[in-house]
Coordinates of C-alpha atoms (C1' of nucleotides) in Angstrom, one line a residue:
Chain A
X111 CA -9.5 2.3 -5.0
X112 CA -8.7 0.3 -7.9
X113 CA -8.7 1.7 -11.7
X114 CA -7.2 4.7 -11.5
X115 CA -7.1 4.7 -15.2
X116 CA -3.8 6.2 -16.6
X117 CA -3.3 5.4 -20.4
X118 CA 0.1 3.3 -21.2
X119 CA 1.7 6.7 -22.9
X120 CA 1.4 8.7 -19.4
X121 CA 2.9 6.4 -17.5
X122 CA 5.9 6.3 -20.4
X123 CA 6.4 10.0 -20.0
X124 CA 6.0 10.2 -16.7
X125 CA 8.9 7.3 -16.1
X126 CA 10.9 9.4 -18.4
X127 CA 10.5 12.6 -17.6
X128 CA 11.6 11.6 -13.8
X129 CA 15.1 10.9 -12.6
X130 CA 14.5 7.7 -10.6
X131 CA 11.7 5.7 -10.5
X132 CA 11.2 6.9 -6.8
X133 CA 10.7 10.3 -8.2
X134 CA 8.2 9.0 -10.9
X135 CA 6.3 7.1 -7.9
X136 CA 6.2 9.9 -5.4
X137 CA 4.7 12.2 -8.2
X138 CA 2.8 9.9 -9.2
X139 CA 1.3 9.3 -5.3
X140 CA 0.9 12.4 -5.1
X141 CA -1.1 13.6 -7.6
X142 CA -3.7 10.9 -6.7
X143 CA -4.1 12.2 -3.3
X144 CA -4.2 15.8 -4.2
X145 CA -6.8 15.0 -6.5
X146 CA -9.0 13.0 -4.0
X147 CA -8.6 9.8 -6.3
X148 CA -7.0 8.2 -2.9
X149 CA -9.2 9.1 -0.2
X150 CA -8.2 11.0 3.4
X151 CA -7.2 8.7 5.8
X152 CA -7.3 5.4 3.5
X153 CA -5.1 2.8 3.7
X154 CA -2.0 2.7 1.3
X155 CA -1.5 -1.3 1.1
X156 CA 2.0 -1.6 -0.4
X157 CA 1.4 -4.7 -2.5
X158 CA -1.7 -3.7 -4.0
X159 CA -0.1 -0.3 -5.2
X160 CA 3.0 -2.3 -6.1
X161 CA 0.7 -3.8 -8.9
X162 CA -1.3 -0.2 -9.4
X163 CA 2.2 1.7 -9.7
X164 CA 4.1 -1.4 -11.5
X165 CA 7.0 -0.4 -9.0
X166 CA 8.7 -2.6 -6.6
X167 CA 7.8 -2.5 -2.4
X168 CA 11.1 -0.9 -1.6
X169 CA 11.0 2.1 -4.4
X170 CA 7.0 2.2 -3.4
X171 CA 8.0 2.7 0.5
X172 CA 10.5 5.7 -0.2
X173 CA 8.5 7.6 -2.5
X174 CA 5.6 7.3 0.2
X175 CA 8.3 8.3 2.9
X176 CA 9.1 11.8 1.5
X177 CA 5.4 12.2 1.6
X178 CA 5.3 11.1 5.1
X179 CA 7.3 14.7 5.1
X180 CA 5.2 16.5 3.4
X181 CA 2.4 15.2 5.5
X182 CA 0.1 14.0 2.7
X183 CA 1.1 10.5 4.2
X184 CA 1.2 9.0 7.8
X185 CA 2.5 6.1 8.8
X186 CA 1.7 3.7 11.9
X187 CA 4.5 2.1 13.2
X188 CA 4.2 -1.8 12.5
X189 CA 1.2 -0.9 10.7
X190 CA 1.3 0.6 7.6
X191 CA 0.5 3.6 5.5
X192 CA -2.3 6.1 5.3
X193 CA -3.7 8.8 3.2
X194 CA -3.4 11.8 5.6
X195 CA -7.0 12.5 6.7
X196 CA -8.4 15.9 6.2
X197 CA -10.5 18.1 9.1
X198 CA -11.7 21.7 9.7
X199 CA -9.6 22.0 12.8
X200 CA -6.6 21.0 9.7
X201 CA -7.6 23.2 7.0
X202 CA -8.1 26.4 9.4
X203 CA -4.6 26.3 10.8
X204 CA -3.3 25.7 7.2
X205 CA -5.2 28.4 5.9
X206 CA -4.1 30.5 9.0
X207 CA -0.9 29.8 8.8
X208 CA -0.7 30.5 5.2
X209 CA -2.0 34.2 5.6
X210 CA 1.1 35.0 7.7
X211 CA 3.8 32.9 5.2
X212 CA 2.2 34.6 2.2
X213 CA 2.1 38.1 3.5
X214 CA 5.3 37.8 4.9
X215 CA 6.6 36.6 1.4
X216 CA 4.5 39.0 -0.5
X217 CA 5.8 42.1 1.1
X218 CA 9.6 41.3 0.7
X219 CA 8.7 40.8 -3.3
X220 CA 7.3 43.9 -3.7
X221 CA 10.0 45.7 -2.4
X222 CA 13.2 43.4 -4.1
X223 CA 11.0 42.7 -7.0
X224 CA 12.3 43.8 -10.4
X225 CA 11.1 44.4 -13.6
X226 CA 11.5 41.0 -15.1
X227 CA 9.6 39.8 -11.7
X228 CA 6.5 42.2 -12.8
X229 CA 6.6 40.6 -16.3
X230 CA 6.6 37.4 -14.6
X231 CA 3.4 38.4 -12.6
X232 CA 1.8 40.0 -15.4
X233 CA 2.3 36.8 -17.6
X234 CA 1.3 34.1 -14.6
X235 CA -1.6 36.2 -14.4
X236 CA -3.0 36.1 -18.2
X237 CA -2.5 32.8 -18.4
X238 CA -4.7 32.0 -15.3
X239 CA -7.2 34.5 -16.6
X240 CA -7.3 32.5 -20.1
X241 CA -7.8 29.2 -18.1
X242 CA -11.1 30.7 -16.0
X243 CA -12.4 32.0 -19.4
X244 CA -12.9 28.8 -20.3
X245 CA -14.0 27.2 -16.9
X246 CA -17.0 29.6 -16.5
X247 CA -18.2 27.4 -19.5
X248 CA -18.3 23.9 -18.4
X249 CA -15.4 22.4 -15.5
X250 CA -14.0 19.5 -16.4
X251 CA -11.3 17.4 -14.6
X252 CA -9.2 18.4 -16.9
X253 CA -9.5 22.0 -16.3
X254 CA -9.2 22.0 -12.6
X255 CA -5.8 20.4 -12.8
X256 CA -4.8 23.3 -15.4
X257 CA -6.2 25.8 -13.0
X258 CA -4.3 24.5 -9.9
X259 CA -1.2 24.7 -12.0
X260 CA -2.0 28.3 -12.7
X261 CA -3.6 29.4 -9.7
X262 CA 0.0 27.7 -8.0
X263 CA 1.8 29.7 -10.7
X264 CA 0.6 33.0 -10.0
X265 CA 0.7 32.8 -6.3
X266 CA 4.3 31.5 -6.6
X267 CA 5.3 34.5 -9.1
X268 CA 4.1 37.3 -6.8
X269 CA 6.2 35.8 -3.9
X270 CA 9.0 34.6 -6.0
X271 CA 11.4 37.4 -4.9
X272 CA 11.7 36.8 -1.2
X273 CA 14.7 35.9 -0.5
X274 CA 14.2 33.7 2.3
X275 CA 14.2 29.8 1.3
X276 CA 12.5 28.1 4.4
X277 CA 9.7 30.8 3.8
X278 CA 9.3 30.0 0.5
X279 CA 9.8 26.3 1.1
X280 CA 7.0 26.1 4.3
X281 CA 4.2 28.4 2.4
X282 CA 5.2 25.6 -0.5
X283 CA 4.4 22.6 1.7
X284 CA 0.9 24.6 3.4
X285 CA -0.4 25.8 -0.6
X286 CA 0.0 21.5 -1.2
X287 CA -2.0 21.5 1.6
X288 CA -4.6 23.6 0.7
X289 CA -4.5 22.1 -2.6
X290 CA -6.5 18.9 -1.7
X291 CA -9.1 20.8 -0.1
X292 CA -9.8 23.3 -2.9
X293 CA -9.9 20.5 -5.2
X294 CA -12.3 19.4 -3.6
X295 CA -14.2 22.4 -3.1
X296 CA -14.0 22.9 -6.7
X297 CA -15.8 19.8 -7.3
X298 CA -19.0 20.4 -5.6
X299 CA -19.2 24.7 -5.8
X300 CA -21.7 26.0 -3.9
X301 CA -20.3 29.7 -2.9
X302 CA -20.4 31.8 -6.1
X303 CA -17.6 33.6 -6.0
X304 CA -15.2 36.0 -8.7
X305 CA -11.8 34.8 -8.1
X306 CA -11.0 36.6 -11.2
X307 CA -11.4 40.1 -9.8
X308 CA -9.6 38.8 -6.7
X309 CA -6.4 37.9 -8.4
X310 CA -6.8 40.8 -11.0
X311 CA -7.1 43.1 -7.6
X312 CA -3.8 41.5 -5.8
X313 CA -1.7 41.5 -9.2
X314 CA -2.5 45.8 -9.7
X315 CA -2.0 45.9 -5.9
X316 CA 1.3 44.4 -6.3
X317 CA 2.7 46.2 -9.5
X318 CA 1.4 49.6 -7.7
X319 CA 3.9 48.1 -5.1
X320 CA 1.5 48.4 -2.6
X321 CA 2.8 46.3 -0.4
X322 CA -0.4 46.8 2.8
X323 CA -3.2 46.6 0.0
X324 CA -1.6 43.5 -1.6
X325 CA -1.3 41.8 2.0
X326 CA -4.7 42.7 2.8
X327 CA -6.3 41.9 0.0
X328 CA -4.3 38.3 -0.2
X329 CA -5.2 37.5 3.2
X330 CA -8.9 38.1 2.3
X331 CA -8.6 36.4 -1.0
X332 CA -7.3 33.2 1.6
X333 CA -9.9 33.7 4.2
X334 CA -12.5 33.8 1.2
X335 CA -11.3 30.4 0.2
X336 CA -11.4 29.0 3.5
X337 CA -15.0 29.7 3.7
X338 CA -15.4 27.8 0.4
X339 CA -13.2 24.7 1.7
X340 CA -15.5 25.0 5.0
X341 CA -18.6 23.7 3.6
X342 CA -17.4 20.8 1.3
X343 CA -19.3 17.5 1.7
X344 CA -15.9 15.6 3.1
X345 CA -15.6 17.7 5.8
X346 CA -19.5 17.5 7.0
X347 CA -19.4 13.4 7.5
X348 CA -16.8 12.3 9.9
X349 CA -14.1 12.9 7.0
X350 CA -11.8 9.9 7.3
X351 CA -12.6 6.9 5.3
X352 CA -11.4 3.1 4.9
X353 CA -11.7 1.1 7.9
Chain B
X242 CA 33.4 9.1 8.6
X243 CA 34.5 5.8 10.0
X244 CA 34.4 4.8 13.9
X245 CA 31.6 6.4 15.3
X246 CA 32.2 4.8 18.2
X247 CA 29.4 3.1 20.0
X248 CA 28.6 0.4 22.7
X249 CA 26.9 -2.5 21.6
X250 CA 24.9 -2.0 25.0
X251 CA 23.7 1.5 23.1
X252 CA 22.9 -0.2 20.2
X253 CA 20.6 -2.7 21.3
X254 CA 18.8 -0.1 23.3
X255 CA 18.2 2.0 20.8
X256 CA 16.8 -0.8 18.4
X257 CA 14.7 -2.0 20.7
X258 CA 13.3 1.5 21.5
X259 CA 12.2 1.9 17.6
X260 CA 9.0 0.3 16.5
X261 CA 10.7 -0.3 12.6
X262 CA 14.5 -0.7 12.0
X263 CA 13.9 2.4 9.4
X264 CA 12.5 4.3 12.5
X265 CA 16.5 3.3 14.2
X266 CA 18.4 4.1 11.5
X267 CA 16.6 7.4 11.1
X268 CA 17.2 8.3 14.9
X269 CA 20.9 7.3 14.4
X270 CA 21.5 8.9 11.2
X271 CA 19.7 12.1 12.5
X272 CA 22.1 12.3 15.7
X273 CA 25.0 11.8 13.8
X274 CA 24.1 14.5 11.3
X275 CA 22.9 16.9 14.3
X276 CA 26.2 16.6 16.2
X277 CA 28.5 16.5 13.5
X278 CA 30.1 13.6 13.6
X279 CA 28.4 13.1 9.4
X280 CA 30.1 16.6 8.4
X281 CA 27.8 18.7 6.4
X282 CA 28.0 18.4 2.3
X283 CA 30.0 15.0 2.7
X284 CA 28.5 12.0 1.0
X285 CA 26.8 9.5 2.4
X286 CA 27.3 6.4 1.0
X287 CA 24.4 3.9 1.0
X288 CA 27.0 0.8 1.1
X289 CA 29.5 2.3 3.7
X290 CA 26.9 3.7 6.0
X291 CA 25.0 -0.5 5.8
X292 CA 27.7 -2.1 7.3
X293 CA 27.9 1.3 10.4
X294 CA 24.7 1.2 11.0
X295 CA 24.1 -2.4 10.4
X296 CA 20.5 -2.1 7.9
X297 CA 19.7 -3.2 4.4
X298 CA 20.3 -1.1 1.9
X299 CA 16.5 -0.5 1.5
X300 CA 15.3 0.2 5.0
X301 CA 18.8 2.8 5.3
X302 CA 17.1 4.3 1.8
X303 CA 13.9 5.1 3.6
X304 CA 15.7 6.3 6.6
X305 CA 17.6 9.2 4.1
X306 CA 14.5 9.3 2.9
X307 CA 12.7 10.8 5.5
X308 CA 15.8 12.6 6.5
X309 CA 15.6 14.7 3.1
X310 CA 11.9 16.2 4.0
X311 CA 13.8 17.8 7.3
X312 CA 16.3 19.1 4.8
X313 CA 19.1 17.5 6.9
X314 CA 20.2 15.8 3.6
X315 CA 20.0 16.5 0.2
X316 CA 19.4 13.7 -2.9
X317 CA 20.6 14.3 -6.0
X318 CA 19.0 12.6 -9.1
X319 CA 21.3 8.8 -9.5
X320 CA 23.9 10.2 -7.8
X321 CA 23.0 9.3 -3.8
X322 CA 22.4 11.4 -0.6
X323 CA 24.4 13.9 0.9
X324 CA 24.7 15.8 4.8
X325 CA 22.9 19.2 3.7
X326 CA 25.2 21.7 3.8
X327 CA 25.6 24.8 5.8
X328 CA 26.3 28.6 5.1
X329 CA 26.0 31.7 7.3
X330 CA 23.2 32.6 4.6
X331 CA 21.1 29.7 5.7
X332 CA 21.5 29.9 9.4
X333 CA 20.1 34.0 9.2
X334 CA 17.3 32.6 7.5
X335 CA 16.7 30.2 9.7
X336 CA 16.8 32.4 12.7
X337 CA 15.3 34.8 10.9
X338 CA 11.7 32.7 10.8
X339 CA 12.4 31.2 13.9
X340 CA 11.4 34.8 15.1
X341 CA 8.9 34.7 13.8
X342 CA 7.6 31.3 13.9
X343 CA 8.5 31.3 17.9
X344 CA 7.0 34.1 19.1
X345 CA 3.8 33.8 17.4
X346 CA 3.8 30.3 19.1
X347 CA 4.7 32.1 22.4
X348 CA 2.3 34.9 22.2
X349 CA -0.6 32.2 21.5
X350 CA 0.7 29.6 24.8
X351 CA 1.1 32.8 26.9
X352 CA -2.7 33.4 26.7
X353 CA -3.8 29.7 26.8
X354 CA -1.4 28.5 29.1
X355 CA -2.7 27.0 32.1
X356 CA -1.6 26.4 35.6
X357 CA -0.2 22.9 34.8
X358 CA 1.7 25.0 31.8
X359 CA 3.1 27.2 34.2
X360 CA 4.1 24.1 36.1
X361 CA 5.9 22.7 33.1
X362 CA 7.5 25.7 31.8
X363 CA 9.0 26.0 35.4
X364 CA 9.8 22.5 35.9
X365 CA 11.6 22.2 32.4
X366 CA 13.5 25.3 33.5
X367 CA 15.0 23.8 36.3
X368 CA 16.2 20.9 34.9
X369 CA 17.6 23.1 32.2
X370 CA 19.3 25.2 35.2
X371 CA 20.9 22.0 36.9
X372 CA 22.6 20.8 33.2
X373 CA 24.1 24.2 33.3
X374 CA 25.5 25.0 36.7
X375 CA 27.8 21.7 35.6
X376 CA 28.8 23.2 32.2
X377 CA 30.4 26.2 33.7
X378 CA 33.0 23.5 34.8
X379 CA 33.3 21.2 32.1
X380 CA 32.0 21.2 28.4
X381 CA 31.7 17.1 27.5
X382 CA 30.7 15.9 24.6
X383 CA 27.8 14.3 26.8
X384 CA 26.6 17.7 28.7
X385 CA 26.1 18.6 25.3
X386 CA 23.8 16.7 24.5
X387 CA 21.9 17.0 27.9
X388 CA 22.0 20.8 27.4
X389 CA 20.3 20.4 24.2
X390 CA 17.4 17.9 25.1
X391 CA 16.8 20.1 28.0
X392 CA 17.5 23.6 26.1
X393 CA 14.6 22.2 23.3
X394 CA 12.2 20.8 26.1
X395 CA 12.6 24.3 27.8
X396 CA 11.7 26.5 25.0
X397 CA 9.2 23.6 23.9
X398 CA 7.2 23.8 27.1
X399 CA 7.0 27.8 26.6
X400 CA 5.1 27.6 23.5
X401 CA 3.6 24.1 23.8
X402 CA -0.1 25.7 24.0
X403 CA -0.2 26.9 21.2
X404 CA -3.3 25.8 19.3
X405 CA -1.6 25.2 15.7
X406 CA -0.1 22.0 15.0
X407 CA 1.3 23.3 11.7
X408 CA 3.2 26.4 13.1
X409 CA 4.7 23.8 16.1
X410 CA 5.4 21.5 12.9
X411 CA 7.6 24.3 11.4
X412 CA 9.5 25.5 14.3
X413 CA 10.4 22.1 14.9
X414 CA 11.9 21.8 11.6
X415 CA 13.6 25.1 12.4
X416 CA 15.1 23.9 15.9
X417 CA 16.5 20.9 14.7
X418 CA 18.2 23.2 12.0
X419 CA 19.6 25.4 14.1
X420 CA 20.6 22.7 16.2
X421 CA 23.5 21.1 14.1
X422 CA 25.1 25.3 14.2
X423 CA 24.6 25.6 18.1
X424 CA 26.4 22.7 18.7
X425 CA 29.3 23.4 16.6
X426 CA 29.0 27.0 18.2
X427 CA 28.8 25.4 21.6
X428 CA 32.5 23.5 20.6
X429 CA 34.6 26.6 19.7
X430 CA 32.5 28.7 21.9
X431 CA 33.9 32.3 21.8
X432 CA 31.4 34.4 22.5
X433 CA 30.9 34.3 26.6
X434 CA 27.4 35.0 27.1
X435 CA 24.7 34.9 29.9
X436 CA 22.3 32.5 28.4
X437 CA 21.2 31.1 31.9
X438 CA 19.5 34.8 32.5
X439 CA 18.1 34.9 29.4
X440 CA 16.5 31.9 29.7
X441 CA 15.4 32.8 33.2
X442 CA 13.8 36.4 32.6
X443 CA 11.8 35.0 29.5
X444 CA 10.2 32.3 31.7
X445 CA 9.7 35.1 34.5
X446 CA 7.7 37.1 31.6
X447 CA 6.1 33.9 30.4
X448 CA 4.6 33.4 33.8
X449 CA 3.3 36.8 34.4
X450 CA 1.7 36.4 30.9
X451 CA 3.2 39.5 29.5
X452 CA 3.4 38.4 26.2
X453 CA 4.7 41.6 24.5
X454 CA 7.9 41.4 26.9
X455 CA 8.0 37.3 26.8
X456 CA 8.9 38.0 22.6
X457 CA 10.9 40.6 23.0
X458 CA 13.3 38.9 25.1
X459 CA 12.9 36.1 23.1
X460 CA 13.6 37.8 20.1
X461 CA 16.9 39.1 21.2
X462 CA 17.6 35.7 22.7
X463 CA 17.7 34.1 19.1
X464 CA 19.3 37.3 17.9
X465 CA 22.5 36.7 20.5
X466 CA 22.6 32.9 19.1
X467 CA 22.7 33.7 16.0
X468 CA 25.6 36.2 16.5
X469 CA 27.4 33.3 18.6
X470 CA 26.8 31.1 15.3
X471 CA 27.9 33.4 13.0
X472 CA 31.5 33.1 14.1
X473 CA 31.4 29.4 13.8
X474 CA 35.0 28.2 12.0
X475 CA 32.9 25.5 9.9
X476 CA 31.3 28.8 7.9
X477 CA 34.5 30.9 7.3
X478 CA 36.5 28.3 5.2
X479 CA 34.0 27.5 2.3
X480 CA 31.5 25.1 4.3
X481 CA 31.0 21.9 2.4
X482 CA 33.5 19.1 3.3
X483 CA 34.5 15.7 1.2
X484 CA 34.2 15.8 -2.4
Chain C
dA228 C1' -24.1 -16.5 23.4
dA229 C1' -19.8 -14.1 24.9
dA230 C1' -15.0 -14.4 25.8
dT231 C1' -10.5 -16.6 25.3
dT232 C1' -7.2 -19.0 22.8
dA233 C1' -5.1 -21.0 18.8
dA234 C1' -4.3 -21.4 13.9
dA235 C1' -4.3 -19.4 9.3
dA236 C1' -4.0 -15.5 6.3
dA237 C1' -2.5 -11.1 5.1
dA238 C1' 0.3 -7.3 5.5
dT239 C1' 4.3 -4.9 6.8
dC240 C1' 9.1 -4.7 7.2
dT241 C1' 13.8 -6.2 6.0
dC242 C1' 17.4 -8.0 3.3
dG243 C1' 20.9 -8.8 -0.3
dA244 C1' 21.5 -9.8 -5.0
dA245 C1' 20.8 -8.1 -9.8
dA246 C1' 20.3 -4.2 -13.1
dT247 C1' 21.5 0.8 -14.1
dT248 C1' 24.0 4.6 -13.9
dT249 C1' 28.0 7.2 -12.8
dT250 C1' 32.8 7.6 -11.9
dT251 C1' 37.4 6.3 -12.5
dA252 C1' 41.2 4.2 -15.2
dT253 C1' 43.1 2.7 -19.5
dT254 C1' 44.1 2.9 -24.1
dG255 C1' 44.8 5.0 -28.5
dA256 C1' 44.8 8.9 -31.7
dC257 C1' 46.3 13.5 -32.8
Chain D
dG164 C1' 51.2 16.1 -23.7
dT165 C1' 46.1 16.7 -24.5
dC166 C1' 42.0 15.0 -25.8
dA167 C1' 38.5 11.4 -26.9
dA168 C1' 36.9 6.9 -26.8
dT169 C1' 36.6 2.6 -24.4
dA170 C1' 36.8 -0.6 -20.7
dA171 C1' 36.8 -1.5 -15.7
dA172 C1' 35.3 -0.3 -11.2
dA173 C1' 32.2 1.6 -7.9
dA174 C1' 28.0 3.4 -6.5
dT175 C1' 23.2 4.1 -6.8
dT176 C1' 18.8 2.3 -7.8
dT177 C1' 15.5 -1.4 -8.2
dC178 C1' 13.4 -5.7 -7.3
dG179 C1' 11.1 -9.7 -5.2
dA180 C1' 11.7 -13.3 -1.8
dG181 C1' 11.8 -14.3 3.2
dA182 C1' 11.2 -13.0 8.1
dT183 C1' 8.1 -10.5 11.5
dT184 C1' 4.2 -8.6 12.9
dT185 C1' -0.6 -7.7 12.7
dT186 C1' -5.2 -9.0 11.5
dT187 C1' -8.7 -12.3 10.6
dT188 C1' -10.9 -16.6 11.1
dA189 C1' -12.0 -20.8 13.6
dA190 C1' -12.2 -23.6 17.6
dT191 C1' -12.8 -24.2 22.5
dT192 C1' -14.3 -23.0 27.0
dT193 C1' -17.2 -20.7 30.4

DNA sequence: AAATTAAAAAATCTCGAAATTTTTATTGAC
DNA sequence: GTCAATAAAAATTTCGAGATTTTTTAATTT
């Protein structure tokens, strides 16, 4: 749990870039669990982050309770904080879930989306295409965060015209979700798999505004990635860790 | 904002029923932003609402805190926490997914349910009934609140076998919403309506597990409360209150 | 040796004061 | 009188120490 290496001019731009230091801590948080560098169902002792985050307890504790709400975090009563611990059972009804926010979303684009919104797709899309080019080289850390921040981009561009906020804001929290489970998944790969030709087959669908082959093709493209999540390591031993 | 009234007796019950202080000022908070007596958009002052509710400043932080991920307030960067507001454009949407949200729930309980469901689903119906048969004398500030608890615990024993924790999760989110409107619907109530029979031929579908009909009716149950909400006088002058 | 109790250690939870930032009020210049 | 700059006031944000609770360790009894 300890070293979470960060170099000193991170941290600096982080602090600044956020409002409060609350904000800096909750990003920073969450990042660590997305990326699996704080472990499913691990403890989240205050005064040993309070030293890892260089934060007080009281800014720690709030930036952990608006993950509490976003559900990467759960507390115990009298008893402290804990990595939200990851499951099958979990990621199936996220993934579930996530087919009928997404669809839903996806259809209302394509039929208020504009011109500037295809732009937006076709842009999202190229630069996710130029991030896989160079993954099917070598995957670093480096480039998995760059391809979650496309991957989110694109997904987010092709919905981006509904105009229904709780839609957009509940298919937000469920992609977080997800996130921490594909990360994972892109760790240790087994399913081969072209993602590319997945994406490059939703983003024609959508422009074509073809609104039943875009759903169906996104709700394959998620169950496709469920079955990828399905068999990663974390899930096979009793997932939680820490006692 | 000042004398919300309360018994000391109140007070000490309610502390003692939370595990954490935060977990107390949260339940307050949250009722007082649910009924109205915090009017939507108005500030909330961290060092007026410390002496109110009696809390630090820090454990009332975390308490906002986990008020802002149910979008019941809104923080803004260093300038504090405010009641979320409300518009007529945010209740549709909220009803709007409800819909969706709620029968899909409904649909999934309707197949699962089992006797002891049915048994539930009838018994949280007649409590429901009794609350009401004394409304039609009297609306008090107090049968209010008993017609809510039992209202939710009816429409939460309908769909309470569902098998997805996440789609329970968001309807949740959505009921508490569209709790604050009803109630300020259920002050200037205009609208006379039959909700009694609505209530009582979507448990009478419920029970003979004809799903199809079960989210029909409960479809157009959400559709008449919305339409009650819609003429609430808090949305026709320009929502927000306090500057 | 296992179980119960008591003491010590560790961790959470809570508070109010100090540091920052924003807002309001005052002063001075044009 | 209006605008800008400055000072004072008010509010948010942040911190670490103290109070409570939980957990661990040690001692005692059966």
């Amino acid at each position: 749990m300890n070293n979470l290496a960060r170099s000193a001019d991170d941290l600096a731009s982080a602090r600044n870039n956020a409002k409060t230091l609350v904000e800096y801590a909750y990003r920073m948080i969450r990042e660590d669990i997305l990326s699996a560098k704080l472990k499913p169902g691990s403890r989240l002792r205050v005064e040993h982050m309070r030293t890892e985050y260089d934060v007080g307890s009281s800014t720690l504790r709030e930036a952990l309770s608006l993950l509490v709400a976003d559900r990467l975090v759960v507390s115990v009563g009298q008893r402290g904080f804990r990595v939200a611990p990851i499951s099958l059972a979990d990621i199936q009804d996220i993934m579930d879930l996530r087919k009928v926010l997404e669809t839903r979303a996806l259809r209302e684009s394509i039929q208020l989306g504009t011109d500037e919104w295809e732009a937006s797709v076709v842009a999202a899309f190229h630069r996710l295409s130029k991030v896989e080019e160079r993954i099917d080289g070598q995957m670093t850390p480096e480039l998995v965060d760059q391809w979650e921040a496309c991957n989110n981009a694109f997904h987010d561009a092709l919905i981006s015209h509904s105009s229904s906020p709780w839609l957009l804001h509940f298919r937000d929290v469920l992609y977080h979700q997800s996130e921490r489970y594909r990360r994972m998944a892109l760790v240790d790969r087994t399913v081969p798999r072209d993602v590319h030709q997945e994406h490059a087959d939703i983003k024609d669908a959508a422009l074509d505004r073809d609104a039943d082959a875009a759903c169906r093709l996104t709700e394959e493209h998620i169950d496709r990635t469920l079955s990828v999540m399905s068999n990663i390591a974390a899930l096979a031993e009793d997932a939680d860790a820490d006692a």
